[in-house]
Amino acid sequence: MNLLKGQAMSNRMWGGRFGGSPDDIMEEINASIGFDQRLFAQDIRGSLAHAQMLVKQGIISAADGKAIADGLGQIEAEIKDGTFTFSRALEDIHMNIEARLGELIGEAAGRLHTARSRNDQVATDFRLYVRDALDHMGAQIHGLMGVLLNQAEAHAETIMPGFTHLQPAQPVTFGHHLLAYVEMLARDAGRFGDARARMNESPLGAAALAGTGFDIDRDMTAQALGFDRPMGNSMDAVSDRDFALEALSAAAICATHLSRLAEEIVIFSGPAYGFFDLPDAFSTGSSIMPQKRNPDAAELVRAKTGRIIGALGGLMIVMKGLPLAYSKDMQEDKEGVFNALDSLSLSLAAMSGMMGALGINGEAMRAAAGSGFSTATDLADWLVREAGLPFRQAHHVTGQLVALAEENNCALEDVPLADMQNVEAAISENVFSVLSVDNSVASRRAFGGTAPDNVRARVAHWQNWLSENAPS
Ligand code: ARG
């Protein structure tokens, strides 16, 4: 008796879903139409380019070429308006479209697949999809950079604590803090752009794996699809997915950056810091604790990073053991990429919304910036500059002065001059000029430092960059 048939597999606890015949189970594991229908526009675009090329090369007739183009146009319209019936028995988007083309135009439909295989077809479709997604992601990153630049400009002089180990370390401006993310995002956009440039080669015409004996023109199809050139090795063309891995790694790095910013929104909007007021639109209340305002959107941006990094790991693991050329394993390349790129796109949109509408509590930031003896480094630097002490000794003297302030439960700038001079005779009245957070921040004028003038200059630099690199 075949255990896969009938009652045994229909056990409601675990088998109900797989109660069908081996044919049904095979169909379910084999089919990709549930997710690759997303590639319909790319599939049709690729087929149109291929058919035109076959006509030009005299491989199919102009009449067949026209029938194919008309039929594909109708199919695209049917899919867009939701009247197309997808069939799991037809496995994937390629066969679903080809079968419908057969219904519409008859025998000519069968000529479309001349000098082509689903292996080069799917590689082409997926490249076109990922290429579009990379462009979209780049534009969204630019959008978020613009939002952060506006906030940075408005807060070029807003003082907050800068942290190391999440302990107040030295005062910085909030504008400078935000600009750190602008730099990261610019590199993210660069990574997406690099990945795009490297992936922009056409697999079409590689056929199953060995190339084709038909006299095709691969340059023509590459050009029609906006690729820079055809890929140079048919086996590589159908069997590598490094373009998807590269897109995912750029996405994972970008998501990691967003996650750190999200984490800061979570921490600094909490009452312990109170630096940020969360915008209504991106927070929620608690169903039981009326006082709460939760940073849900930031938490979800932070969490979605998990699935994006997971998609990268997942696809690397799928690919790492595959001999050349195509194996069906590679059908598993799509869902992770779709999900990761959707998630990153949503996260970028949520982050732009949140950062644009974030309320900034400058007073809480300034108060925190003054705590924790955050100008101690400025004091040590003053001792080097004005009193000629070696830095190591200045560090030691400053440590003693911090201990003194701690004993007296006061800020560094409130330690009386005479007490300071007891520790180090060379200290003069002039030291108080560096002990305030404003002076500390204003003094960090070397390139890349936090001084408000530097912040404004860097904002201008990136605004200029954004207008010069506007997505086309
Ligand atoms: N649905 C398949 C995929 O996504 C298309 C390629 C099928 N090729 C094959 N030789 N069975 O990978």
Tab-separated table of C-alpha atoms and ligand atoms in Angstrom:
chain	number	residue	atom	x	y	z
A	1	MET	CA	0.000	0.000	0.000
A	2	ASN	CA	1.272	3.452	-0.839
A	3	LEU	CA	1.361	5.286	2.454
A	4	LEU	CA	1.461	8.617	0.698
A	5	LYS	CA	-1.998	7.975	-0.701
A	6	GLY	CA	-5.291	8.353	1.086
A	7	GLN	CA	-6.010	7.997	4.766
A	8	ALA	CA	-2.558	7.562	6.204
A	9	MET	CA	-1.438	10.970	5.018
A	10	SER	CA	-4.742	12.613	5.806
A	11	ASN	CA	-4.121	12.423	9.527
A	12	ARG	CA	-5.475	15.736	10.687
A	13	MET	CA	-2.622	16.363	13.093
A	14	TRP	CA	0.110	16.512	10.547
A	15	GLY	CA	-0.838	15.089	7.205
A	16	GLY	CA	-3.993	16.908	6.225
A	17	ARG	CA	-2.308	19.281	3.943
A	18	PHE	CA	-0.327	16.589	2.184
A	19	GLY	CA	-3.203	14.165	1.821
A	20	GLY	CA	-2.833	13.957	-1.953
A	21	SER	CA	-1.016	11.634	-4.277
A	22	PRO	CA	2.725	11.727	-4.949
A	23	ASP	CA	1.830	13.795	-7.994
A	24	ASP	CA	0.238	16.421	-5.768
A	25	ILE	CA	3.189	16.481	-3.412
A	26	MET	CA	5.622	16.748	-6.294
A	27	GLU	CA	3.598	19.571	-7.742
A	28	GLU	CA	3.620	21.428	-4.450
A	29	ILE	CA	7.357	21.128	-3.859
A	30	ASN	CA	8.247	21.781	-7.490
A	31	ALA	CA	6.067	24.775	-8.249
A	32	SER	CA	7.347	28.315	-7.906
A	33	ILE	CA	4.372	30.136	-9.411
A	34	GLY	CA	3.212	31.142	-5.916
A	35	PHE	CA	6.154	33.536	-5.691
A	36	ASP	CA	7.741	33.916	-9.114
A	37	GLN	CA	4.582	35.426	-10.610
A	38	ARG	CA	6.139	38.619	-9.340
A	39	LEU	CA	8.552	38.345	-12.275
A	40	PHE	CA	5.820	38.530	-14.920
A	41	ALA	CA	6.762	41.958	-16.292
A	42	GLN	CA	10.450	41.035	-16.539
A	43	ASP	CA	9.555	37.686	-18.138
A	44	ILE	CA	7.447	39.369	-20.799
A	45	ARG	CA	10.083	42.006	-21.415
A	46	GLY	CA	12.733	39.339	-21.894
A	47	SER	CA	10.494	37.328	-24.237
A	48	LEU	CA	9.719	40.368	-26.372
A	49	ALA	CA	13.432	41.123	-26.764
A	50	HIS	CA	14.161	37.484	-27.574
A	51	ALA	CA	11.355	37.243	-30.178
A	52	GLN	CA	12.442	40.435	-31.916
A	53	MET	CA	15.963	39.116	-32.127
A	54	LEU	CA	14.763	35.776	-33.539
A	55	VAL	CA	12.880	37.667	-36.260
A	56	LYS	CA	15.854	39.863	-37.114
A	57	GLN	CA	18.105	36.823	-37.372
A	58	GLY	CA	15.596	35.061	-39.655
A	59	ILE	CA	15.087	32.270	-37.098
A	60	ILE	CA	11.312	32.852	-36.894
A	61	SER	CA	9.046	34.714	-39.320
A	62	ALA	CA	8.010	38.312	-38.886
A	63	ALA	CA	4.371	37.179	-38.744
A	64	ASP	CA	5.123	34.812	-35.855
A	65	GLY	CA	7.090	37.564	-34.162
A	66	LYS	CA	4.140	39.894	-34.384
A	67	ALA	CA	1.689	37.285	-33.090
A	68	ILE	CA	4.024	36.599	-30.146
A	69	ALA	CA	4.351	40.304	-29.316
A	70	ASP	CA	0.587	40.875	-29.512
A	71	GLY	CA	-0.127	37.812	-27.397
A	72	LEU	CA	2.422	38.808	-24.759
A	73	GLY	CA	0.903	42.300	-24.655
A	74	GLN	CA	-2.513	40.817	-23.958
A	75	ILE	CA	-1.111	38.507	-21.274
A	76	GLU	CA	0.570	41.416	-19.516
A	77	ALA	CA	-2.758	43.267	-19.496
A	78	GLU	CA	-4.569	40.207	-18.123
A	79	ILE	CA	-2.058	39.795	-15.308
A	80	LYS	CA	-2.208	43.480	-14.426
A	81	ASP	CA	-6.003	43.590	-14.312
A	82	GLY	CA	-6.200	40.344	-12.354
A	83	THR	CA	-8.005	38.229	-14.955
A	84	PHE	CA	-5.083	35.870	-15.628
A	85	THR	CA	-5.460	32.421	-14.062
A	86	PHE	CA	-2.196	31.148	-12.624
A	87	SER	CA	-1.876	27.389	-12.543
A	88	ARG	CA	0.320	25.457	-10.159
A	89	ALA	CA	0.369	22.529	-12.532
A	90	LEU	CA	2.246	24.771	-14.952
A	91	GLU	CA	4.966	25.189	-12.328
A	92	ASP	CA	6.333	28.655	-12.840
A	93	ILE	CA	5.789	32.051	-14.391
A	94	HIS	CA	7.608	31.066	-17.594
A	95	MET	CA	5.357	28.072	-18.334
A	96	ASN	CA	2.222	29.871	-17.230
A	97	ILE	CA	2.850	32.652	-19.713
A	98	GLU	CA	3.911	30.327	-22.515
A	99	ALA	CA	0.821	28.135	-22.061
A	100	ARG	CA	-1.484	31.134	-22.194
A	101	LEU	CA	0.354	32.372	-25.276
A	102	GLY	CA	-0.421	29.014	-26.885
A	103	GLU	CA	-4.124	29.450	-26.121
A	104	LEU	CA	-4.053	32.908	-27.631
A	105	ILE	CA	-1.924	32.478	-30.773
A	106	GLY	CA	-1.577	28.742	-31.335
A	107	GLU	CA	1.503	27.196	-32.893
A	108	ALA	CA	3.590	30.365	-33.110
A	109	ALA	CA	3.783	30.340	-29.297
A	110	GLY	CA	5.908	27.219	-29.505
A	111	ARG	CA	8.539	29.055	-31.572
A	112	LEU	CA	9.283	31.622	-28.851
A	113	HIS	CA	11.391	29.162	-26.892
A	114	THR	CA	13.792	28.570	-29.829
A	115	ALA	CA	17.422	29.082	-28.771
A	116	ARG	CA	16.404	29.666	-25.178
A	117	SER	CA	15.902	27.644	-22.012
A	118	ARG	CA	14.132	28.418	-18.780
A	119	ASN	CA	17.596	28.484	-17.238
A	120	ASP	CA	18.750	31.590	-19.078
A	121	GLN	CA	15.188	32.940	-18.996
A	122	VAL	CA	14.893	32.870	-15.216
A	123	ALA	CA	18.420	34.206	-14.752
A	124	THR	CA	17.494	37.131	-17.029
A	125	ASP	CA	14.152	37.817	-15.345
A	126	PHE	CA	15.657	37.744	-11.886
A	127	ARG	CA	18.537	40.027	-12.847
A	128	LEU	CA	16.115	42.544	-14.307
A	129	TYR	CA	14.060	42.410	-11.110
A	130	VAL	CA	17.032	42.820	-8.775
A	131	ARG	CA	18.399	45.641	-10.937
A	132	ASP	CA	15.126	47.580	-10.612
A	133	ALA	CA	15.057	46.932	-6.879
A	134	LEU	CA	18.626	48.230	-6.480
A	135	ASP	CA	17.679	51.448	-8.264
A	136	HIS	CA	14.615	51.817	-6.080
A	137	MET	CA	16.609	51.214	-2.909
A	138	GLY	CA	19.196	53.782	-3.975
A	139	ALA	CA	16.490	56.410	-4.459
A	140	GLN	CA	15.011	55.629	-1.054
A	141	ILE	CA	18.404	55.924	0.604
A	142	HIS	CA	18.834	59.348	-0.965
A	143	GLY	CA	15.411	60.295	0.407
A	144	LEU	CA	16.399	59.292	3.929
A	145	MET	CA	19.703	61.142	3.620
A	146	GLY	CA	17.752	64.291	2.698
A	147	VAL	CA	15.559	63.930	5.789
A	148	LEU	CA	18.593	63.489	8.053
A	149	LEU	CA	20.335	66.476	6.450
A	150	ASN	CA	17.371	68.722	7.234
A	151	GLN	CA	17.441	67.650	10.874
A	152	ALA	CA	21.228	67.979	11.029
A	153	GLU	CA	21.063	71.502	9.661
A	154	ALA	CA	18.389	72.472	12.187
A	155	HIS	CA	20.487	70.974	14.988
A	156	ALA	CA	23.985	72.036	13.991
A	157	GLU	CA	24.316	73.701	17.418
A	158	THR	CA	22.159	71.420	19.554
A	159	ILE	CA	24.440	69.876	22.140
A	160	MET	CA	24.066	66.288	23.286
A	161	PRO	CA	26.346	63.805	25.002
A	162	GLY	CA	28.494	61.723	22.683
A	163	PHE	CA	28.877	58.197	24.025
A	164	THR	CA	31.383	55.417	24.119
A	165	HIS	CA	30.271	52.227	25.848
A	166	LEU	CA	26.924	54.095	26.149
A	167	GLN	CA	28.624	56.199	28.853
A	168	PRO	CA	28.730	59.970	28.266
A	169	ALA	CA	32.169	60.579	26.794
A	170	GLN	CA	32.458	63.998	25.149
A	171	PRO	CA	29.812	66.512	24.155
A	172	VAL	CA	28.847	66.547	20.465
A	173	THR	CA	26.197	68.267	18.401
A	174	PHE	CA	23.090	66.365	17.456
A	175	GLY	CA	23.671	67.480	13.875
A	176	HIS	CA	27.069	65.766	13.905
A	177	HIS	CA	25.536	62.597	15.333
A	178	LEU	CA	22.950	62.523	12.535
A	179	LEU	CA	25.588	63.182	9.904
A	180	ALA	CA	27.353	59.986	10.959
A	181	TYR	CA	24.314	58.124	9.569
A	182	VAL	CA	24.379	60.229	6.417
A	183	GLU	CA	27.937	59.035	5.773
A	184	MET	CA	26.903	55.412	6.331
A	185	LEU	CA	23.909	55.750	4.033
A	186	ALA	CA	26.019	57.319	1.295
A	187	ARG	CA	28.264	54.249	1.394
A	188	ASP	CA	25.169	52.032	1.322
A	189	ALA	CA	23.961	53.824	-1.796
A	190	GLY	CA	27.440	53.343	-3.244
A	191	ARG	CA	27.299	49.607	-2.552
A	192	PHE	CA	23.930	49.300	-4.308
A	193	GLY	CA	25.341	51.267	-7.233
A	194	ASP	CA	28.463	49.072	-7.421
A	195	ALA	CA	26.361	45.912	-7.304
A	196	ARG	CA	24.178	47.275	-10.080
A	197	ALA	CA	27.138	48.075	-12.327
A	198	ARG	CA	28.630	44.597	-11.865
A	199	MET	CA	25.383	42.694	-12.381
A	200	ASN	CA	24.340	44.528	-15.526
A	201	GLU	CA	25.201	41.789	-18.022
A	202	SER	CA	22.745	39.649	-19.925
A	203	PRO	CA	22.458	35.890	-19.392
A	204	LEU	CA	19.925	35.607	-22.243
A	205	GLY	CA	21.118	33.328	-25.019
A	206	ALA	CA	23.167	31.080	-22.737
A	207	ALA	CA	20.285	28.620	-23.231
A	208	ALA	CA	20.313	25.554	-20.962
A	209	LEU	CA	24.040	25.760	-20.132
A	210	ALA	CA	26.206	25.200	-23.194
A	211	GLY	CA	25.034	28.061	-25.394
A	212	THR	CA	23.145	27.540	-28.637
A	213	GLY	CA	23.863	26.527	-32.220
A	214	PHE	CA	21.294	28.983	-33.581
A	215	ASP	CA	22.731	32.131	-35.058
A	216	ILE	CA	21.426	34.451	-32.342
A	217	ASP	CA	22.481	38.033	-31.604
A	218	ARG	CA	23.121	38.310	-27.906
A	219	ASP	CA	24.283	41.888	-28.157
A	220	MET	CA	20.891	42.838	-29.510
A	221	THR	CA	18.923	41.275	-26.661
A	222	ALA	CA	21.382	42.610	-24.087
A	223	GLN	CA	20.932	46.105	-25.433
A	224	ALA	CA	17.143	45.824	-25.650
A	225	LEU	CA	17.030	44.893	-21.964
A	226	GLY	CA	19.341	47.700	-20.881
A	227	PHE	CA	22.283	45.407	-20.095
A	228	ASP	CA	25.799	46.627	-20.844
A	229	ARG	CA	26.810	43.411	-22.631
A	230	PRO	CA	26.041	39.686	-22.799
A	231	MET	CA	27.671	37.470	-20.169
A	232	GLY	CA	30.787	35.807	-21.542
A	233	ASN	CA	30.289	32.241	-20.332
A	234	SER	CA	27.039	30.354	-20.778
A	235	MET	CA	27.609	28.087	-17.779
A	236	ASP	CA	28.304	31.009	-15.479
A	237	ALA	CA	25.308	32.865	-16.912
A	238	VAL	CA	22.780	30.203	-15.902
A	239	SER	CA	24.378	29.038	-12.690
A	240	ASP	CA	25.604	31.928	-10.640
A	241	ARG	CA	23.531	34.060	-8.331
A	242	ASP	CA	26.288	36.293	-7.031
A	243	PHE	CA	24.321	39.325	-8.206
A	244	ALA	CA	21.560	38.378	-5.770
A	245	LEU	CA	24.079	37.697	-3.007
A	246	GLU	CA	25.692	41.061	-3.590
A	247	ALA	CA	22.330	42.827	-3.492
A	248	LEU	CA	21.529	40.982	-0.264
A	249	SER	CA	24.834	41.831	1.357
A	250	ALA	CA	24.431	45.510	0.503
A	251	ALA	CA	20.891	45.250	1.885
A	252	ALA	CA	22.106	43.518	5.056
A	253	ILE	CA	24.714	46.210	5.707
A	254	CYS	CA	22.210	48.991	5.067
A	255	ALA	CA	19.657	47.289	7.333
A	256	THR	CA	22.341	47.027	10.022
A	257	HIS	CA	22.839	50.785	9.842
A	258	LEU	CA	19.103	51.409	10.066
A	259	SER	CA	18.916	49.035	12.988
A	260	ARG	CA	21.496	51.012	14.950
A	261	LEU	CA	19.600	54.235	14.329
A	262	ALA	CA	16.379	52.478	15.313
A	263	GLU	CA	18.034	51.286	18.513
A	264	GLU	CA	18.992	54.875	19.319
A	265	ILE	CA	15.419	56.011	18.749
A	266	VAL	CA	14.267	53.337	21.186
A	267	ILE	CA	16.835	54.249	23.845
A	268	PHE	CA	16.740	58.025	23.560
A	269	SER	CA	12.949	58.335	23.344
A	270	GLY	CA	12.561	56.486	26.638
A	271	PRO	CA	12.033	58.513	29.822
A	272	ALA	CA	15.536	57.682	31.077
A	273	TYR	CA	16.983	59.972	28.387
A	274	GLY	CA	13.984	61.888	27.049
A	275	PHE	CA	15.955	63.246	24.071
A	276	PHE	CA	13.283	62.448	21.475
A	277	ASP	CA	9.521	62.795	21.308
A	278	LEU	CA	8.225	60.038	19.081
A	279	PRO	CA	5.904	61.186	16.329
A	280	ASP	CA	2.323	59.964	16.887
A	281	ALA	CA	2.218	58.368	13.487
A	282	PHE	CA	5.119	56.029	14.298
A	283	SER	CA	4.365	55.005	17.858
A	284	THR	CA	1.587	53.201	19.669
A	285	GLY	CA	0.011	53.261	23.107
A	286	SER	CA	-0.253	50.266	25.381
A	287	SER	CA	-3.615	48.539	25.727
A	288	ILE	CA	-3.111	48.262	29.497
A	289	MET	CA	-0.641	50.972	30.615
A	290	PRO	CA	-2.104	54.377	29.762
A	291	GLN	CA	1.145	56.268	30.287
A	292	LYS	CA	3.063	54.343	27.625
A	293	ARG	CA	4.158	55.447	24.214
A	294	ASN	CA	5.978	52.698	22.428
A	295	PRO	CA	8.497	53.046	19.612
A	296	ASP	CA	7.011	50.146	17.629
A	297	ALA	CA	8.124	51.282	14.192
A	298	ALA	CA	11.726	51.685	15.348
A	299	GLU	CA	11.625	48.285	17.032
A	300	LEU	CA	10.316	46.679	13.856
A	301	VAL	CA	12.998	48.308	11.719
A	302	ARG	CA	15.519	46.890	14.182
A	303	ALA	CA	13.894	43.457	14.026
A	304	LYS	CA	13.490	43.268	10.249
A	305	THR	CA	17.260	43.414	10.009
A	306	GLY	CA	17.144	39.817	11.215
A	307	ARG	CA	15.296	38.516	8.200
A	308	ILE	CA	17.410	40.580	5.793
A	309	ILE	CA	20.659	39.194	7.178
A	310	GLY	CA	18.979	35.777	7.284
A	311	ALA	CA	18.155	35.951	3.573
A	312	LEU	CA	21.830	36.547	2.781
A	313	GLY	CA	22.903	33.584	4.890
A	314	GLY	CA	20.106	31.467	3.455
A	315	LEU	CA	21.047	32.023	-0.172
A	316	MET	CA	24.762	31.560	0.470
A	317	ILE	CA	23.973	28.209	2.025
A	318	VAL	CA	21.787	27.231	-0.944
A	319	MET	CA	24.534	28.112	-3.418
A	320	LYS	CA	27.660	26.875	-1.715
A	321	GLY	CA	27.324	23.203	-2.602
A	322	LEU	CA	25.985	23.389	-6.146
A	323	PRO	CA	28.037	21.942	-8.989
A	324	LEU	CA	27.791	23.767	-12.337
A	325	ALA	CA	25.483	24.482	-13.968
A	326	TYR	CA	21.786	24.909	-13.088
A	327	SER	CA	20.233	22.914	-10.244
A	328	LYS	CA	16.658	23.229	-9.062
A	329	ASP	CA	17.974	24.362	-5.700
A	330	MET	CA	18.360	27.737	-7.360
A	331	GLN	CA	14.616	28.174	-7.541
A	332	GLU	CA	14.937	28.874	-3.811
A	333	ASP	CA	16.840	32.070	-4.580
A	334	LYS	CA	13.782	34.250	-5.008
A	335	GLU	CA	11.638	34.361	-1.884
A	336	GLY	CA	14.459	35.474	0.400
A	337	VAL	CA	15.495	38.217	-2.007
A	338	PHE	CA	11.920	39.443	-2.488
A	339	ASN	CA	11.296	39.435	1.232
A	340	ALA	CA	14.582	41.081	2.155
A	341	LEU	CA	14.285	43.852	-0.431
A	342	ASP	CA	10.619	44.484	0.453
A	343	SER	CA	11.574	44.659	4.115
A	344	LEU	CA	14.452	47.049	3.522
A	345	SER	CA	12.270	49.271	1.369
A	346	LEU	CA	9.613	49.396	4.078
A	347	SER	CA	12.247	50.076	6.739
A	348	LEU	CA	13.718	52.953	4.727
A	349	ALA	CA	10.257	54.460	4.311
A	350	ALA	CA	9.465	54.084	8.023
A	351	MET	CA	12.830	55.552	9.003
A	352	SER	CA	12.336	58.560	6.720
A	353	GLY	CA	8.923	59.163	8.247
A	354	MET	CA	10.158	58.787	11.807
A	355	MET	CA	13.290	60.874	11.466
A	356	GLY	CA	11.471	63.659	9.661
A	357	ALA	CA	8.834	63.990	12.358
A	358	LEU	CA	10.967	63.221	15.417
A	359	GLY	CA	10.617	65.822	18.169
A	360	ILE	CA	13.998	66.906	19.555
A	361	ASN	CA	14.262	67.849	23.216
A	362	GLY	CA	17.371	70.045	23.158
A	363	GLU	CA	17.215	70.864	26.870
A	364	ALA	CA	17.338	67.233	27.955
A	365	MET	CA	20.207	66.625	25.551
A	366	ARG	CA	22.171	69.606	26.853
A	367	ALA	CA	21.616	68.663	30.498
A	368	ALA	CA	22.851	65.137	29.804
A	369	ALA	CA	25.819	66.494	27.849
A	370	GLY	CA	26.993	68.384	30.916
A	371	SER	CA	26.877	65.355	33.167
A	372	GLY	CA	29.614	62.800	33.630
A	373	PHE	CA	32.509	65.303	33.445
A	374	SER	CA	32.252	65.173	29.692
A	375	THR	CA	34.712	68.040	29.207
A	376	ALA	CA	37.515	66.217	31.052
A	377	THR	CA	39.354	65.657	27.756
A	378	ASP	CA	39.159	69.384	27.057
A	379	LEU	CA	40.759	70.034	30.428
A	380	ALA	CA	43.571	67.577	29.706
A	381	ASP	CA	44.084	69.162	26.273
A	382	TRP	CA	44.231	72.607	27.911
A	383	LEU	CA	46.943	71.400	30.281
A	384	VAL	CA	48.959	70.205	27.300
A	385	ARG	CA	48.414	73.357	25.284
A	386	GLU	CA	48.582	76.086	27.922
A	387	ALA	CA	50.671	74.554	30.720
A	388	GLY	CA	53.039	72.497	28.586
A	389	LEU	CA	52.342	69.185	30.363
A	390	PRO	CA	52.924	65.917	28.485
A	391	PHE	CA	49.503	64.421	27.633
A	392	ARG	CA	49.975	61.413	29.939
A	393	GLN	CA	50.624	63.705	32.901
A	394	ALA	CA	47.749	65.983	31.898
A	395	HIS	CA	45.513	62.907	31.853
A	396	HIS	CA	46.631	62.049	35.391
A	397	VAL	CA	46.092	65.593	36.705
A	398	THR	CA	42.654	65.713	35.103
A	399	GLY	CA	41.787	62.439	36.796
A	400	GLN	CA	42.620	64.000	40.154
A	401	LEU	CA	40.472	67.050	39.354
A	402	VAL	CA	37.548	64.833	38.330
A	403	ALA	CA	37.896	62.971	41.640
A	404	LEU	CA	37.858	66.316	43.439
A	405	ALA	CA	34.670	67.392	41.666
A	406	GLU	CA	33.132	64.026	42.422
A	407	GLU	CA	33.970	64.408	46.130
A	408	ASN	CA	32.376	67.854	46.160
A	409	ASN	CA	29.466	66.594	44.112
A	410	CYS	CA	29.878	69.380	41.575
A	411	ALA	CA	30.711	69.870	37.889
A	412	LEU	CA	34.326	70.386	36.781
A	413	GLU	CA	33.671	74.030	36.012
A	414	ASP	CA	32.444	74.543	39.622
A	415	VAL	CA	35.688	73.427	41.276
A	416	PRO	CA	37.285	76.598	42.740
A	417	LEU	CA	40.489	77.755	41.009
A	418	ALA	CA	42.489	77.565	44.257
A	419	ASP	CA	41.570	73.897	44.701
A	420	MET	CA	42.627	73.216	41.120
A	421	GLN	CA	45.928	74.978	41.687
A	422	ASN	CA	46.577	72.761	44.708
A	423	VAL	CA	46.565	69.838	42.300
A	424	GLU	CA	48.514	71.576	39.520
A	425	ALA	CA	50.074	74.974	40.103
A	426	ALA	CA	50.189	75.863	36.387
A	427	ILE	CA	46.371	76.047	36.123
A	428	SER	CA	45.079	79.600	35.590
A	429	GLU	CA	41.680	81.339	35.379
A	430	ASN	CA	41.741	80.792	31.633
A	431	VAL	CA	41.007	77.059	32.127
A	432	PHE	CA	37.328	77.808	32.677
A	433	SER	CA	37.035	78.791	29.022
A	434	VAL	CA	37.310	75.139	27.972
A	435	LEU	CA	35.184	73.548	30.679
A	436	SER	CA	31.778	74.402	29.218
A	437	VAL	CA	30.139	72.015	26.761
A	438	ASP	CA	29.646	74.845	24.247
A	439	ASN	CA	33.330	75.669	24.164
A	440	SER	CA	34.249	72.023	24.024
A	441	VAL	CA	32.062	71.439	20.983
A	442	ALA	CA	33.047	74.702	19.276
A	443	SER	CA	36.739	73.872	19.631
A	444	ARG	CA	36.536	70.620	17.620
A	445	ARG	CA	37.061	72.320	14.324
A	446	ALA	CA	39.579	69.963	12.711
A	447	PHE	CA	38.074	68.274	9.643
A	448	GLY	CA	35.526	65.635	10.619
A	449	GLY	CA	34.965	67.071	14.100
A	450	THR	CA	31.715	68.100	15.758
A	451	ALA	CA	32.002	71.943	15.733
A	452	PRO	CA	28.759	73.579	14.497
A	453	ASP	CA	30.578	75.213	11.554
A	454	ASN	CA	31.871	71.809	10.489
A	455	VAL	CA	28.344	70.390	10.718
A	456	ARG	CA	26.990	73.137	8.480
A	457	ALA	CA	29.790	72.627	5.971
A	458	ARG	CA	29.212	68.883	5.873
A	459	VAL	CA	25.456	69.348	5.454
A	460	ALA	CA	26.198	71.587	2.465
A	461	HIS	CA	28.608	68.983	1.074
A	462	TRP	CA	25.993	66.223	1.191
A	463	GLN	CA	23.178	68.409	-0.088
A	464	ASN	CA	25.343	69.203	-3.051
A	465	TRP	CA	26.167	65.518	-3.492
A	466	LEU	CA	22.480	64.618	-3.428
A	467	SER	CA	21.640	67.107	-6.142
A	468	GLU	CA	24.561	65.957	-8.288
A	469	ASN	CA	23.661	62.303	-7.871
A	470	ALA	CA	19.884	62.593	-8.117
A	471	PRO	CA	18.348	59.267	-9.246
A	472	SER	CA	17.349	59.512	-12.905
B	1	ARG	N1	11.276	27.977	-11.881
B	1	ARG	C1	12.614	27.676	-12.208
B	1	ARG	C2	13.560	28.477	-11.285
B	1	ARG	O1	13.126	29.391	-10.720
B	1	ARG	C3	12.908	28.013	-13.642
B	1	ARG	C4	14.059	27.280	-14.230
B	1	ARG	C5	13.718	25.842	-14.396
B	1	ARG	N2	14.761	25.123	-15.062
B	1	ARG	C6	14.846	23.825	-15.054
B	1	ARG	N3	15.849	23.283	-15.675
B	1	ARG	N4	13.962	23.056	-14.444
B	1	ARG	O2	14.709	28.172	-11.133
